[in-house]
Amino acid sequence: MTLDTMKRETPFQRIFRQLLRNRRAVVGAILLLLIIGLAVFAPYVTKYDPAKQNMRNRLQPPSKEHILGTDQFGRDIYSRVVYGARLSLRVGFLSISLALVVGSALGLIAGYYGGILDNIIMRFIDILLALPGFLLALSIVAALGPGLENVILAIGVSYIPSFARMMRSSVLAIRELDYVDAAEALGARDLRIILGHIVPNAVNPIIVMTTLSLAGAILSAAGLSFLGMGAQPPTPEWGSMIATSRPFIRVSHWAVTIPGLAIFITVMSLNLVGDGLRDALDPRLKNVG
Amino acid sequence: MWRYILRRLAMLIPVLIGISIFVFLLMHITPGDPALLMLGEHAPRAQLEALREEMGLNDPLPVQYLNWLKKAVRLDFGRSLRSKKLVTREIVDRLPATGQLALAAVAFSVLVGVPVGILSATKPNSWFDNVAMVGALTGVGMPVFWQGIMLILIFSVNLAWFPSSGRMGGWEYLVLPAITLGTASTASIARMTRSSMLDVLQHDYIRTARAKGLSGPKVVLIHALRNALIPVVTMIGLQFGGLMSGAVLTETIFAWPGIGRMVVEAINNKDFPLVQGTIMAFALIYALVNLVVDITYAFLDPRLRLLYE
């Protein structure tokens, strides 16, 4: 790369170029785009209604008619898995958005203002951390009752501590830098300093964490639905599909194998992209587990 | 060292009080009246009211909490609504099964993860390294419950090597659940061992050891491994949260009679005292394990030990 191209490259272009050089991240991104594409265009890429039963066509292996076979109610597994992608991505996206907004805000306030506010917020975070994430989500769903909306809320809450802690530690580091002192000396208001100087510089680790958390959230949501606490049948949700088809596994395993593979590929592609982003955005973390 | 341990123990108290408020409130925002759930929908009004009074459900919430907490610190969480047994008894009865499963899973993940990580680090970018790291990525991304079912399908249904569920005593019942529960941590431990080992192998003292003419395995196992294992030990400790979460799903799939399966059943049965007790038990175990991990870490790393001596 010449000095000339270096000058003209925006940070976004640099990150994109580094991502493209990372073979695993590219594979992850392609898979992810494919899954998003299938989810968005679900009605156009499927032949059958995901809820339509056909009792004469139960538990069929893959065929020309049903490329991934049928389940115990004769429903097309391919259609159900494609519609399931919509649900899983939505649950992941909404729950992590909640955690991102609330967690980052809490971390920002705690880190920027310090003192008693910091103490109160961090003790609250400690309490949320007293249970492993999935168990915290499980207990919240236990209280609120089963359903996808409650799962979104529960998983969102369980991810708040990670975002709050990450944001707080970034803010603490950035606060000490000269340009923040300079802005303060110039009389800039808190909000301006936070939004104009601190947030833009704390954003990289948050992007990485968002991607990796999305994978975790999708996995947790599928787990909760598998336990019967998330989406309820006949909703084509991957975890619940596995749970409801499990009793028939000796006759035909397709209705269990395929949704599991779908979860696995989605989670893996997000992890690959997340790892790639981490390498590109924060080279210091390159070799961390 | 003792001062450090005491300070860490003291820090646990506010967290446990916090989680107790959380657990208490959770069961109070739940739709449904515990008295109604206990007596059934057709119970006479007077009887329902009497039970509410007896359970303290008519008291103000803070009073209810304090009464509950007073009992909870003596490990009294009341009786299970379903089995009528003491909640503490139920937990104590089920705990050994979960402990056994968790230990077996940790043993599996260390015995597989550490050697794989070492081999990968000594031959970076070899075919072994590539296969192992793709395997590690796979292990992290696989849903626990699906992996368990797949193992049952292959090793119980098709090959008939291991039983598909239950805990009748024999080790063969433990194999599939332990592998299922241990896979994700095996993957993390292998990745951590690899990166930590790669880091250590670049140090000068390793070059000196090699220059002295020591054999490759001797350098790796004696000089490098001890230092490389420090972050791995922390990693093993950090896996415990994942293991507890995984136990809920693994025990459900394999009908393993531990507290993970119990909490799911209790939630489905709306057995509030049992849910509260089990979640408090999970929080307590989690806190204690984290404490032990921190102490071990301080013990392993002489720099940290010096700080507290």
Coordinates of C-alpha atoms in Angstrom, one line a residue:
Chain A
M1 CA 0.0 0.0 0.0
T2 CA 1.4 3.4 -0.9
L3 CA 1.4 6.5 1.3
D4 CA -1.1 8.0 -1.1
T5 CA -3.8 5.2 -0.6
M6 CA -3.2 5.3 3.1
K7 CA -4.1 8.9 3.3
R8 CA -7.3 8.6 1.4
E9 CA -8.6 5.5 3.2
T10 CA -11.3 6.2 5.8
P11 CA -11.3 4.1 9.0
F12 CA -14.3 2.2 7.6
Q13 CA -12.5 1.3 4.4
R14 CA -9.5 0.1 6.4
I15 CA -11.6 -2.1 8.6
F16 CA -13.4 -3.5 5.6
R17 CA -10.1 -4.2 3.8
Q18 CA -8.8 -6.0 6.9
L19 CA -12.0 -8.0 7.2
L20 CA -11.7 -9.1 3.5
R21 CA -8.2 -10.4 4.2
N22 CA -9.5 -12.6 7.0
R23 CA -10.7 -15.8 5.3
R24 CA -12.8 -17.0 8.2
A25 CA -14.6 -13.7 8.6
V26 CA -15.4 -13.6 4.9
V27 CA -16.9 -17.1 5.1
G28 CA -18.9 -16.0 8.2
A29 CA -20.1 -12.8 6.5
I30 CA -21.3 -14.7 3.4
L31 CA -23.2 -17.3 5.5
L32 CA -24.7 -14.5 7.5
L33 CA -25.8 -12.5 4.5
L34 CA -27.3 -15.7 3.1
I35 CA -29.3 -16.3 6.3
I36 CA -30.5 -12.7 6.4
G37 CA -31.4 -12.9 2.8
L38 CA -33.5 -16.1 3.3
A39 CA -35.2 -14.5 6.4
V40 CA -36.1 -11.3 4.5
F41 CA -37.3 -13.1 1.4
A42 CA -38.9 -16.0 3.2
P43 CA -42.2 -15.9 1.3
Y44 CA -40.4 -15.9 -2.1
V45 CA -37.9 -18.6 -1.4
T46 CA -40.3 -21.2 0.1
K47 CA -43.1 -23.2 -1.6
Y48 CA -45.1 -24.2 1.5
D49 CA -46.9 -22.4 4.3
P50 CA -44.7 -23.2 7.4
A51 CA -47.8 -23.9 9.5
K52 CA -49.7 -26.0 7.0
Q53 CA -50.2 -29.6 8.1
N54 CA -50.4 -32.6 5.8
M55 CA -51.0 -35.7 7.9
R56 CA -50.6 -38.0 4.9
N57 CA -47.0 -36.8 4.4
R58 CA -45.6 -37.1 7.9
L59 CA -41.9 -37.6 8.8
Q60 CA -40.7 -37.9 5.2
P61 CA -37.0 -37.8 4.4
P62 CA -35.7 -35.2 1.9
S63 CA -37.3 -35.5 -1.5
K64 CA -37.9 -33.4 -4.6
E65 CA -41.2 -32.2 -3.1
H66 CA -39.8 -31.4 0.3
I67 CA -36.0 -30.7 0.0
L68 CA -35.4 -31.1 3.7
G69 CA -38.2 -33.5 4.4
T70 CA -41.3 -33.1 6.6
D71 CA -42.0 -33.2 10.3
Q72 CA -44.5 -35.1 12.5
F73 CA -47.4 -33.0 11.2
G74 CA -46.3 -33.3 7.6
R75 CA -45.1 -29.7 7.5
D76 CA -42.3 -28.7 5.2
I77 CA -39.1 -28.5 7.3
Y78 CA -37.3 -26.2 4.8
S79 CA -40.1 -23.6 5.0
R80 CA -40.2 -23.8 8.8
V81 CA -36.4 -23.4 9.1
V82 CA -36.5 -20.4 6.7
Y83 CA -39.3 -18.7 8.6
G84 CA -37.5 -19.7 11.8
A85 CA -34.5 -17.6 10.7
R86 CA -36.8 -14.5 10.9
L87 CA -37.7 -15.3 14.5
S88 CA -34.2 -16.1 15.7
L89 CA -32.7 -13.0 14.0
R90 CA -35.4 -10.8 15.4
V91 CA -35.1 -12.1 18.9
G92 CA -31.3 -11.8 18.8
F93 CA -31.4 -8.3 17.3
L94 CA -34.1 -6.9 19.7
S95 CA -32.7 -8.4 22.8
I96 CA -29.1 -7.3 22.1
S97 CA -30.4 -3.8 21.1
L98 CA -32.0 -3.6 24.5
A99 CA -28.8 -4.7 26.2
L100 CA -26.7 -2.3 24.0
V101 CA -28.8 0.8 24.7
V102 CA -29.4 0.2 28.4
G103 CA -26.1 -1.4 29.2
S104 CA -24.0 1.2 27.4
A105 CA -26.0 4.1 28.9
L106 CA -25.5 2.7 32.4
G107 CA -21.8 2.1 31.7
L108 CA -21.4 5.7 30.3
I109 CA -23.1 7.3 33.3
A110 CA -21.1 5.2 35.8
G111 CA -17.8 5.8 34.1
Y112 CA -18.3 9.5 33.3
Y113 CA -19.8 10.7 36.5
G114 CA -18.1 8.3 38.9
G115 CA -18.8 8.7 42.6
I116 CA -22.1 7.5 44.1
L117 CA -23.8 7.1 40.7
D118 CA -21.0 4.7 39.7
N119 CA -21.3 2.8 42.9
I120 CA -25.1 2.4 42.7
I121 CA -25.0 1.3 39.0
M122 CA -22.1 -1.1 39.5
R123 CA -23.7 -2.8 42.5
F124 CA -26.8 -3.3 40.5
I125 CA -24.7 -4.8 37.7
D126 CA -23.0 -7.1 40.3
I127 CA -26.4 -8.4 41.3
L128 CA -27.2 -9.2 37.7
L129 CA -23.8 -10.9 37.4
A130 CA -24.6 -13.1 40.4
L131 CA -26.2 -15.6 38.1
P132 CA -24.8 -17.0 34.9
G133 CA -26.5 -15.3 31.9
F134 CA -28.7 -18.1 30.8
L135 CA -29.9 -18.8 34.3
L136 CA -30.7 -15.2 34.8
A137 CA -32.7 -15.2 31.6
L138 CA -34.4 -18.4 32.7
S139 CA -35.5 -17.0 36.1
I140 CA -36.9 -13.8 34.4
V141 CA -38.9 -15.9 32.0
A142 CA -40.0 -18.0 34.9
A143 CA -41.5 -14.9 36.5
L144 CA -42.9 -13.3 33.4
G145 CA -44.3 -16.5 31.8
P146 CA -43.4 -18.1 28.5
G147 CA -43.5 -16.2 25.2
L148 CA -41.1 -14.7 22.7
E149 CA -41.5 -11.1 24.0
N150 CA -40.6 -12.2 27.5
V151 CA -37.6 -14.1 26.1
I152 CA -36.4 -11.0 24.3
L153 CA -36.7 -9.0 27.5
A154 CA -35.0 -11.7 29.7
I155 CA -32.1 -12.2 27.3
G156 CA -31.7 -8.4 26.9
V157 CA -31.5 -8.0 30.6
S158 CA -29.0 -10.8 31.0
Y159 CA -26.6 -9.1 28.5
I160 CA -26.8 -5.6 30.2
P161 CA -23.9 -6.3 32.6
S162 CA -21.4 -7.1 29.8
F163 CA -22.2 -3.9 27.9
A164 CA -22.2 -1.8 31.0
R165 CA -18.9 -3.0 32.2
M166 CA -17.3 -2.8 28.8
M167 CA -18.6 0.8 28.2
R168 CA -17.5 1.9 31.7
S169 CA -14.0 0.7 31.4
S170 CA -13.7 2.3 27.9
V171 CA -15.0 5.6 29.3
L172 CA -12.7 5.5 32.3
A173 CA -9.7 5.1 29.9
I174 CA -10.9 7.8 27.5
R175 CA -11.8 10.3 30.2
E176 CA -8.1 10.6 31.2
L177 CA -7.1 11.6 27.7
D178 CA -6.0 15.1 26.9
Y179 CA -8.6 15.9 24.3
V180 CA -11.4 15.3 26.9
D181 CA -9.6 17.7 29.3
A182 CA -9.3 20.2 26.5
A183 CA -13.0 20.0 25.7
E184 CA -13.9 20.4 29.3
A185 CA -11.5 23.4 29.6
L186 CA -13.2 24.9 26.6
G187 CA -16.5 24.8 28.4
A188 CA -18.2 22.0 26.5
R189 CA -21.2 20.5 28.1
D190 CA -21.3 16.9 29.5
L191 CA -23.7 15.7 26.8
R192 CA -21.4 17.2 24.1
I193 CA -18.3 15.6 25.6
I194 CA -20.0 12.2 26.0
L195 CA -21.6 12.1 22.5
G196 CA -18.9 14.0 20.6
H197 CA -15.7 12.7 22.2
I198 CA -16.2 9.7 24.4
V199 CA -18.8 7.5 22.6
P200 CA -17.1 7.6 19.1
N201 CA -13.8 6.4 20.8
A202 CA -15.5 3.7 22.8
V203 CA -17.4 2.3 19.9
N204 CA -15.0 -0.4 18.6
P205 CA -15.1 -2.9 21.5
I206 CA -18.9 -2.4 21.6
I207 CA -19.3 -3.4 17.9
V208 CA -17.3 -6.5 18.5
M209 CA -19.3 -7.3 21.7
T210 CA -22.6 -6.7 19.9
T211 CA -21.8 -9.2 17.1
L212 CA -20.5 -11.9 19.5
S213 CA -23.5 -11.3 21.9
L214 CA -25.9 -11.7 19.0
A215 CA -24.6 -15.3 18.6
G216 CA -25.1 -15.9 22.4
A217 CA -28.5 -14.4 22.4
I218 CA -29.7 -16.6 19.5
L219 CA -28.3 -19.7 21.3
S220 CA -30.0 -18.7 24.6
A221 CA -33.3 -18.0 22.9
A222 CA -33.3 -21.4 21.2
G223 CA -32.4 -23.0 24.5
L224 CA -35.3 -21.3 26.3
S225 CA -37.7 -22.2 23.5
F226 CA -36.4 -25.8 23.7
L227 CA -37.3 -25.8 27.4
G228 CA -40.8 -24.7 26.4
M229 CA -40.4 -21.2 27.8
G230 CA -40.0 -19.2 24.6
A231 CA -42.0 -19.5 21.3
Q232 CA -44.9 -21.8 21.6
P233 CA -45.8 -24.4 19.0
P234 CA -46.8 -24.2 16.2
T235 CA -44.5 -21.2 15.8
P236 CA -41.6 -22.2 13.6
E237 CA -38.9 -21.4 16.1
W238 CA -35.8 -23.5 15.9
G239 CA -35.5 -24.5 19.5
S240 CA -39.1 -25.3 19.8
M241 CA -39.0 -27.3 16.6
I242 CA -36.3 -29.5 18.0
A243 CA -38.2 -30.0 21.3
T244 CA -41.5 -30.9 19.6
S245 CA -40.0 -33.2 17.0
R246 CA -37.6 -35.0 19.4
P247 CA -40.1 -37.8 20.3
F248 CA -40.1 -38.9 16.7
I249 CA -36.3 -39.0 16.3
R250 CA -36.2 -42.8 16.0
V251 CA -38.5 -42.7 13.0
S252 CA -37.1 -39.7 11.3
H253 CA -34.3 -37.4 12.5
W254 CA -34.6 -34.6 9.9
A255 CA -37.0 -32.4 11.9
V256 CA -34.5 -32.3 14.7
T257 CA -31.2 -32.3 12.8
I258 CA -32.1 -29.5 10.4
P259 CA -33.2 -26.8 12.9
G260 CA -30.1 -27.6 15.0
L261 CA -27.9 -27.1 12.0
A262 CA -29.6 -23.8 11.3
I263 CA -28.9 -22.6 14.8
F264 CA -25.3 -23.9 14.6
I265 CA -24.6 -22.2 11.2
T266 CA -26.1 -18.9 12.3
V267 CA -24.2 -18.8 15.6
M268 CA -21.0 -19.9 14.0
S269 CA -21.2 -17.2 11.2
L270 CA -21.8 -14.5 13.8
N271 CA -18.9 -15.8 15.8
L272 CA -16.6 -15.8 12.8
V273 CA -17.6 -12.2 11.8
G274 CA -17.2 -11.1 15.5
D275 CA -13.7 -12.7 15.7
G276 CA -12.8 -11.0 12.4
L277 CA -14.1 -7.6 13.6
R278 CA -12.2 -8.0 16.8
D279 CA -9.0 -8.6 14.9
A280 CA -9.6 -5.7 12.6
L281 CA -10.9 -3.2 15.2
D282 CA -8.7 -4.0 18.1
P283 CA -5.4 -5.7 17.2
R284 CA -4.4 -5.9 20.8
L285 CA -7.0 -8.6 21.4
K286 CA -5.9 -10.7 18.4
N287 CA -4.8 -13.8 20.3
V288 CA -7.3 -13.7 23.1
G289 CA -9.2 -17.1 23.5
Chain B
M1 CA -3.7 -14.2 51.8
W2 CA -6.3 -14.7 54.6
R3 CA -7.1 -11.0 54.4
Y4 CA -7.7 -11.3 50.7
I5 CA -10.1 -14.3 51.3
L6 CA -11.9 -12.5 54.1
R7 CA -12.3 -9.4 52.0
R8 CA -13.7 -11.4 49.1
L9 CA -16.1 -13.2 51.4
A10 CA -17.3 -9.9 52.8
M11 CA -17.9 -8.6 49.3
L12 CA -20.2 -11.6 48.7
I13 CA -22.8 -10.4 51.3
P14 CA -24.2 -7.4 49.5
V15 CA -24.4 -9.4 46.2
L16 CA -26.2 -12.2 47.9
I17 CA -28.7 -9.8 49.5
G18 CA -29.2 -8.2 46.1
I19 CA -29.9 -11.5 44.4
S20 CA -32.2 -12.5 47.2
I21 CA -34.3 -9.3 46.6
F22 CA -34.2 -10.1 42.9
V23 CA -35.4 -13.7 43.5
F24 CA -38.0 -12.7 45.9
L25 CA -39.4 -10.0 43.6
L26 CA -39.4 -12.2 40.6
M27 CA -41.8 -14.6 42.2
H28 CA -44.0 -11.7 43.2
I29 CA -44.4 -10.3 39.7
T30 CA -45.4 -13.6 38.4
P31 CA -49.0 -13.7 37.4
G32 CA -51.0 -16.1 39.6
D33 CA -51.7 -16.3 43.3
P34 CA -49.5 -18.9 45.1
A35 CA -52.4 -19.7 47.5
L36 CA -54.7 -20.4 44.6
L37 CA -52.0 -22.5 42.9
M38 CA -51.6 -24.6 46.0
L39 CA -55.3 -25.2 46.7
G40 CA -56.6 -25.4 43.2
E41 CA -59.1 -23.2 41.4
H42 CA -62.2 -24.7 43.2
A43 CA -61.0 -24.0 46.7
P44 CA -63.5 -22.2 49.0
R45 CA -62.8 -18.5 49.5
A46 CA -62.4 -18.8 53.2
Q47 CA -59.8 -21.5 53.0
L48 CA -58.0 -19.5 50.4
E49 CA -58.0 -16.4 52.6
A50 CA -56.8 -18.4 55.6
L51 CA -53.9 -19.8 53.6
R52 CA -53.0 -16.4 52.3
E53 CA -52.9 -15.1 55.9
E54 CA -50.8 -18.1 56.9
M55 CA -48.3 -17.6 54.1
G56 CA -48.1 -14.0 55.0
L57 CA -49.3 -12.9 51.5
N58 CA -51.4 -10.2 53.0
D59 CA -48.5 -8.4 54.6
P60 CA -46.8 -5.4 52.9
L61 CA -44.1 -6.5 50.4
P62 CA -41.0 -5.4 52.5
V63 CA -42.4 -7.3 55.5
Q64 CA -42.9 -10.3 53.4
Y65 CA -39.3 -10.0 52.1
L66 CA -37.8 -9.7 55.5
N67 CA -39.7 -12.7 56.8
W68 CA -38.6 -14.6 53.8
L69 CA -35.0 -13.5 54.2
K70 CA -34.9 -14.4 57.9
K71 CA -35.8 -18.0 56.9
A72 CA -33.6 -18.0 53.8
V73 CA -30.4 -17.2 55.8
R74 CA -31.2 -20.4 57.8
L75 CA -31.5 -22.1 54.4
D76 CA -35.3 -22.5 55.0
F77 CA -37.1 -21.9 51.7
G78 CA -40.3 -23.5 52.8
R79 CA -41.8 -26.6 51.2
S80 CA -42.2 -27.6 47.6
L81 CA -45.8 -26.9 46.5
R82 CA -45.8 -30.2 44.6
S83 CA -43.8 -32.8 46.6
K84 CA -44.5 -31.0 49.9
K85 CA -40.9 -31.9 50.9
L86 CA -38.5 -29.2 52.3
V87 CA -37.0 -27.2 49.5
T88 CA -33.5 -27.5 51.1
R89 CA -33.9 -31.3 51.2
E90 CA -34.9 -31.4 47.6
I91 CA -31.8 -29.4 46.6
V92 CA -29.5 -31.4 48.8
D93 CA -30.9 -34.6 47.4
R94 CA -30.3 -33.5 43.8
L95 CA -27.0 -31.7 44.2
P96 CA -24.7 -34.7 44.1
A97 CA -26.0 -35.7 40.6
T98 CA -25.3 -32.2 39.3
G99 CA -21.9 -32.1 41.0
Q100 CA -20.9 -35.4 39.5
L101 CA -22.0 -34.3 36.0
A102 CA -20.1 -31.0 36.3
L103 CA -16.9 -32.6 37.5
A104 CA -17.0 -35.2 34.8
A105 CA -17.6 -32.4 32.2
V106 CA -14.7 -30.3 33.6
A107 CA -12.4 -33.4 33.6
F108 CA -13.4 -34.1 30.0
S109 CA -12.8 -30.6 28.9
V110 CA -9.4 -30.3 30.6
L111 CA -8.2 -33.8 29.5
V112 CA -9.1 -33.0 25.9
G113 CA -8.7 -29.3 25.7
V114 CA -5.3 -28.8 27.3
P115 CA -3.4 -31.4 25.2
V116 CA -5.1 -30.3 22.0
G117 CA -4.2 -26.7 22.8
I118 CA -0.5 -27.7 23.5
L119 CA -0.2 -29.7 20.3
S120 CA -1.8 -26.9 18.2
A121 CA 0.6 -24.4 19.7
T122 CA 3.7 -26.5 19.1
K123 CA 2.8 -26.9 15.4
P124 CA 0.9 -23.7 14.5
N125 CA -0.9 -23.7 11.2
S126 CA -0.2 -27.4 10.7
W127 CA -3.1 -29.6 9.6
F128 CA -3.7 -30.7 13.2
D129 CA -3.8 -27.1 14.3
N130 CA -6.3 -26.2 11.6
V131 CA -8.6 -29.2 12.3
A132 CA -8.4 -28.6 16.0
M133 CA -9.3 -24.9 15.8
V134 CA -12.2 -25.5 13.4
G135 CA -13.3 -28.2 15.8
A136 CA -13.1 -25.6 18.7
L137 CA -15.2 -23.1 16.7
T138 CA -17.7 -25.8 16.1
G139 CA -17.8 -26.7 19.8
V140 CA -18.6 -23.2 20.8
G141 CA -21.3 -22.7 18.3
M142 CA -23.2 -25.9 18.8
P143 CA -26.5 -25.7 20.8
V144 CA -26.0 -27.9 23.9
F145 CA -29.5 -29.4 23.7
W146 CA -29.1 -30.3 20.0
Q147 CA -25.7 -31.8 20.5
G148 CA -27.1 -34.0 23.3
I149 CA -29.9 -35.3 21.1
M150 CA -27.4 -36.0 18.3
L151 CA -25.2 -37.9 20.6
I152 CA -28.2 -39.9 21.8
L153 CA -29.2 -40.6 18.1
I154 CA -25.7 -41.8 17.2
F155 CA -24.4 -43.6 20.3
S156 CA -27.7 -44.8 21.9
V157 CA -30.2 -45.3 19.2
N158 CA -27.9 -46.4 16.3
L159 CA -24.8 -47.9 17.9
A160 CA -26.4 -48.8 21.3
W161 CA -23.1 -48.1 23.1
F162 CA -24.4 -45.9 25.9
P163 CA -27.8 -45.5 27.6
S164 CA -29.8 -42.6 26.4
S165 CA -31.0 -41.3 29.7
G166 CA -31.2 -41.7 33.5
R167 CA -28.6 -42.1 36.2
M168 CA -28.6 -45.7 37.4
G169 CA -25.2 -45.6 38.9
G170 CA -22.8 -47.0 36.2
W171 CA -20.3 -44.8 34.6
E172 CA -21.8 -45.5 31.2
Y173 CA -24.7 -43.2 32.1
L174 CA -22.3 -40.4 32.6
V175 CA -20.5 -40.5 29.3
L176 CA -22.9 -38.8 26.9
P177 CA -24.1 -36.1 29.4
A178 CA -20.5 -35.3 30.4
I179 CA -19.4 -34.9 26.8
T180 CA -22.5 -32.8 25.9
L181 CA -21.9 -30.5 28.9
G182 CA -18.2 -30.4 28.5
T183 CA -17.9 -29.7 24.7
A184 CA -18.2 -25.9 24.8
S185 CA -15.7 -25.5 27.6
T186 CA -13.3 -28.0 25.9
A187 CA -13.3 -25.7 22.9
S188 CA -12.6 -22.6 24.9
I189 CA -9.9 -24.3 26.9
A190 CA -8.2 -25.6 23.8
R191 CA -8.2 -22.1 22.2
M192 CA -7.0 -20.5 25.4
T193 CA -4.2 -23.1 25.9
R194 CA -3.1 -22.6 22.3
S195 CA -2.9 -18.8 22.5
S196 CA -1.3 -18.8 25.9
M197 CA 1.2 -21.4 24.9
L198 CA 2.1 -19.6 21.7
D199 CA 2.7 -16.5 23.7
V200 CA 4.9 -18.2 26.3
L201 CA 6.9 -20.1 23.6
Q202 CA 8.2 -16.7 22.3
H203 CA 9.9 -15.8 25.5
D204 CA 13.6 -15.6 26.0
Y205 CA 13.8 -18.3 28.7
I206 CA 12.3 -20.8 26.3
R207 CA 15.0 -19.9 23.7
T208 CA 17.6 -20.4 26.5
A209 CA 16.2 -23.8 27.4
R210 CA 16.4 -24.8 23.8
A211 CA 19.9 -23.4 23.5
K212 CA 20.9 -25.5 26.5
G213 CA 20.0 -28.5 24.3
L214 CA 16.9 -29.6 26.1
S215 CA 14.5 -31.8 24.0
G216 CA 11.4 -30.2 22.5
P217 CA 8.9 -32.0 24.7
K218 CA 10.9 -31.2 27.8
V219 CA 10.9 -27.5 27.0
V220 CA 7.2 -27.5 26.3
L221 CA 6.1 -29.6 29.2
I222 CA 8.4 -28.4 31.9
H223 CA 9.3 -24.8 31.0
A224 CA 6.4 -23.5 29.0
L225 CA 3.4 -25.3 30.3
R226 CA 3.6 -24.1 33.9
N227 CA 3.5 -20.5 32.8
A228 CA 1.0 -21.1 30.0
L229 CA -1.5 -22.7 32.3
I230 CA -2.1 -19.6 34.5
P231 CA -4.6 -18.0 32.2
V232 CA -6.0 -21.5 31.4
V233 CA -6.9 -22.0 35.1
T234 CA -8.8 -18.8 35.1
M235 CA -10.5 -19.9 31.9
I236 CA -11.5 -23.2 33.5
G237 CA -13.1 -21.2 36.4
L238 CA -14.9 -18.9 34.0
Q239 CA -16.4 -21.9 32.3
F240 CA -18.3 -22.7 35.4
G241 CA -21.1 -20.2 34.7
G242 CA -21.5 -21.8 31.3
L243 CA -21.5 -25.3 32.9
M244 CA -24.3 -24.3 35.2
S245 CA -26.4 -23.0 32.4
G246 CA -25.5 -26.0 30.3
A247 CA -26.5 -28.3 33.1
V248 CA -30.1 -27.1 32.9
L249 CA -30.3 -28.2 29.3
T250 CA -28.1 -31.3 29.5
E251 CA -30.0 -32.6 32.5
T252 CA -33.3 -32.0 30.8
I253 CA -32.2 -34.0 27.7
F254 CA -30.7 -36.9 29.5
A255 CA -33.3 -37.0 32.3
W256 CA -30.4 -36.6 34.7
P257 CA -31.8 -36.1 38.2
G258 CA -29.9 -32.9 39.2
I259 CA -30.9 -29.4 40.2
G260 CA -30.7 -28.2 36.6
R261 CA -33.6 -30.4 35.6
M262 CA -35.3 -29.7 38.9
V263 CA -35.5 -25.9 38.3
V264 CA -37.0 -26.5 34.8
E265 CA -39.7 -28.8 36.3
A266 CA -40.3 -26.4 39.2
I267 CA -40.8 -23.5 36.7
N268 CA -43.2 -25.6 34.6
N269 CA -45.1 -26.6 37.7
K270 CA -45.2 -23.0 39.1
D271 CA -43.6 -24.4 42.3
F272 CA -42.4 -21.0 43.5
P273 CA -40.6 -22.0 46.7
L274 CA -38.6 -24.6 44.8
V275 CA -37.8 -22.1 42.0
Q276 CA -36.6 -19.5 44.6
G277 CA -34.6 -22.0 46.6
T278 CA -32.9 -23.5 43.5
I279 CA -32.0 -20.1 42.0
M280 CA -30.5 -19.0 45.3
A281 CA -28.6 -22.2 45.4
F282 CA -27.3 -21.6 41.9
A283 CA -26.2 -18.0 42.9
L284 CA -24.5 -19.3 46.1
I285 CA -22.6 -22.1 44.3
Y286 CA -21.6 -19.7 41.5
A287 CA -20.3 -17.1 44.0
L288 CA -18.3 -19.7 45.9
V289 CA -16.8 -21.2 42.8
N290 CA -15.8 -17.7 41.6
L291 CA -14.2 -17.2 45.0
V292 CA -12.2 -20.4 44.8
V293 CA -11.1 -19.6 41.2
D294 CA -9.8 -16.1 42.3
I295 CA -8.0 -17.6 45.3
T296 CA -6.4 -20.3 43.1
Y297 CA -5.4 -17.7 40.6
A298 CA -3.8 -15.6 43.4
F299 CA -2.0 -18.7 44.6
L300 CA -0.7 -19.7 41.1
D301 CA 0.6 -16.2 40.2
P302 CA 3.4 -15.2 42.6
R303 CA 3.0 -11.5 41.6
L304 CA -0.6 -11.5 42.9
R305 CA 0.4 -13.5 46.0
L306 CA 3.0 -10.9 46.9
L307 CA 0.3 -8.2 46.8
Y308 CA -1.6 -9.8 49.7
E309 CA 1.2 -11.2 51.8

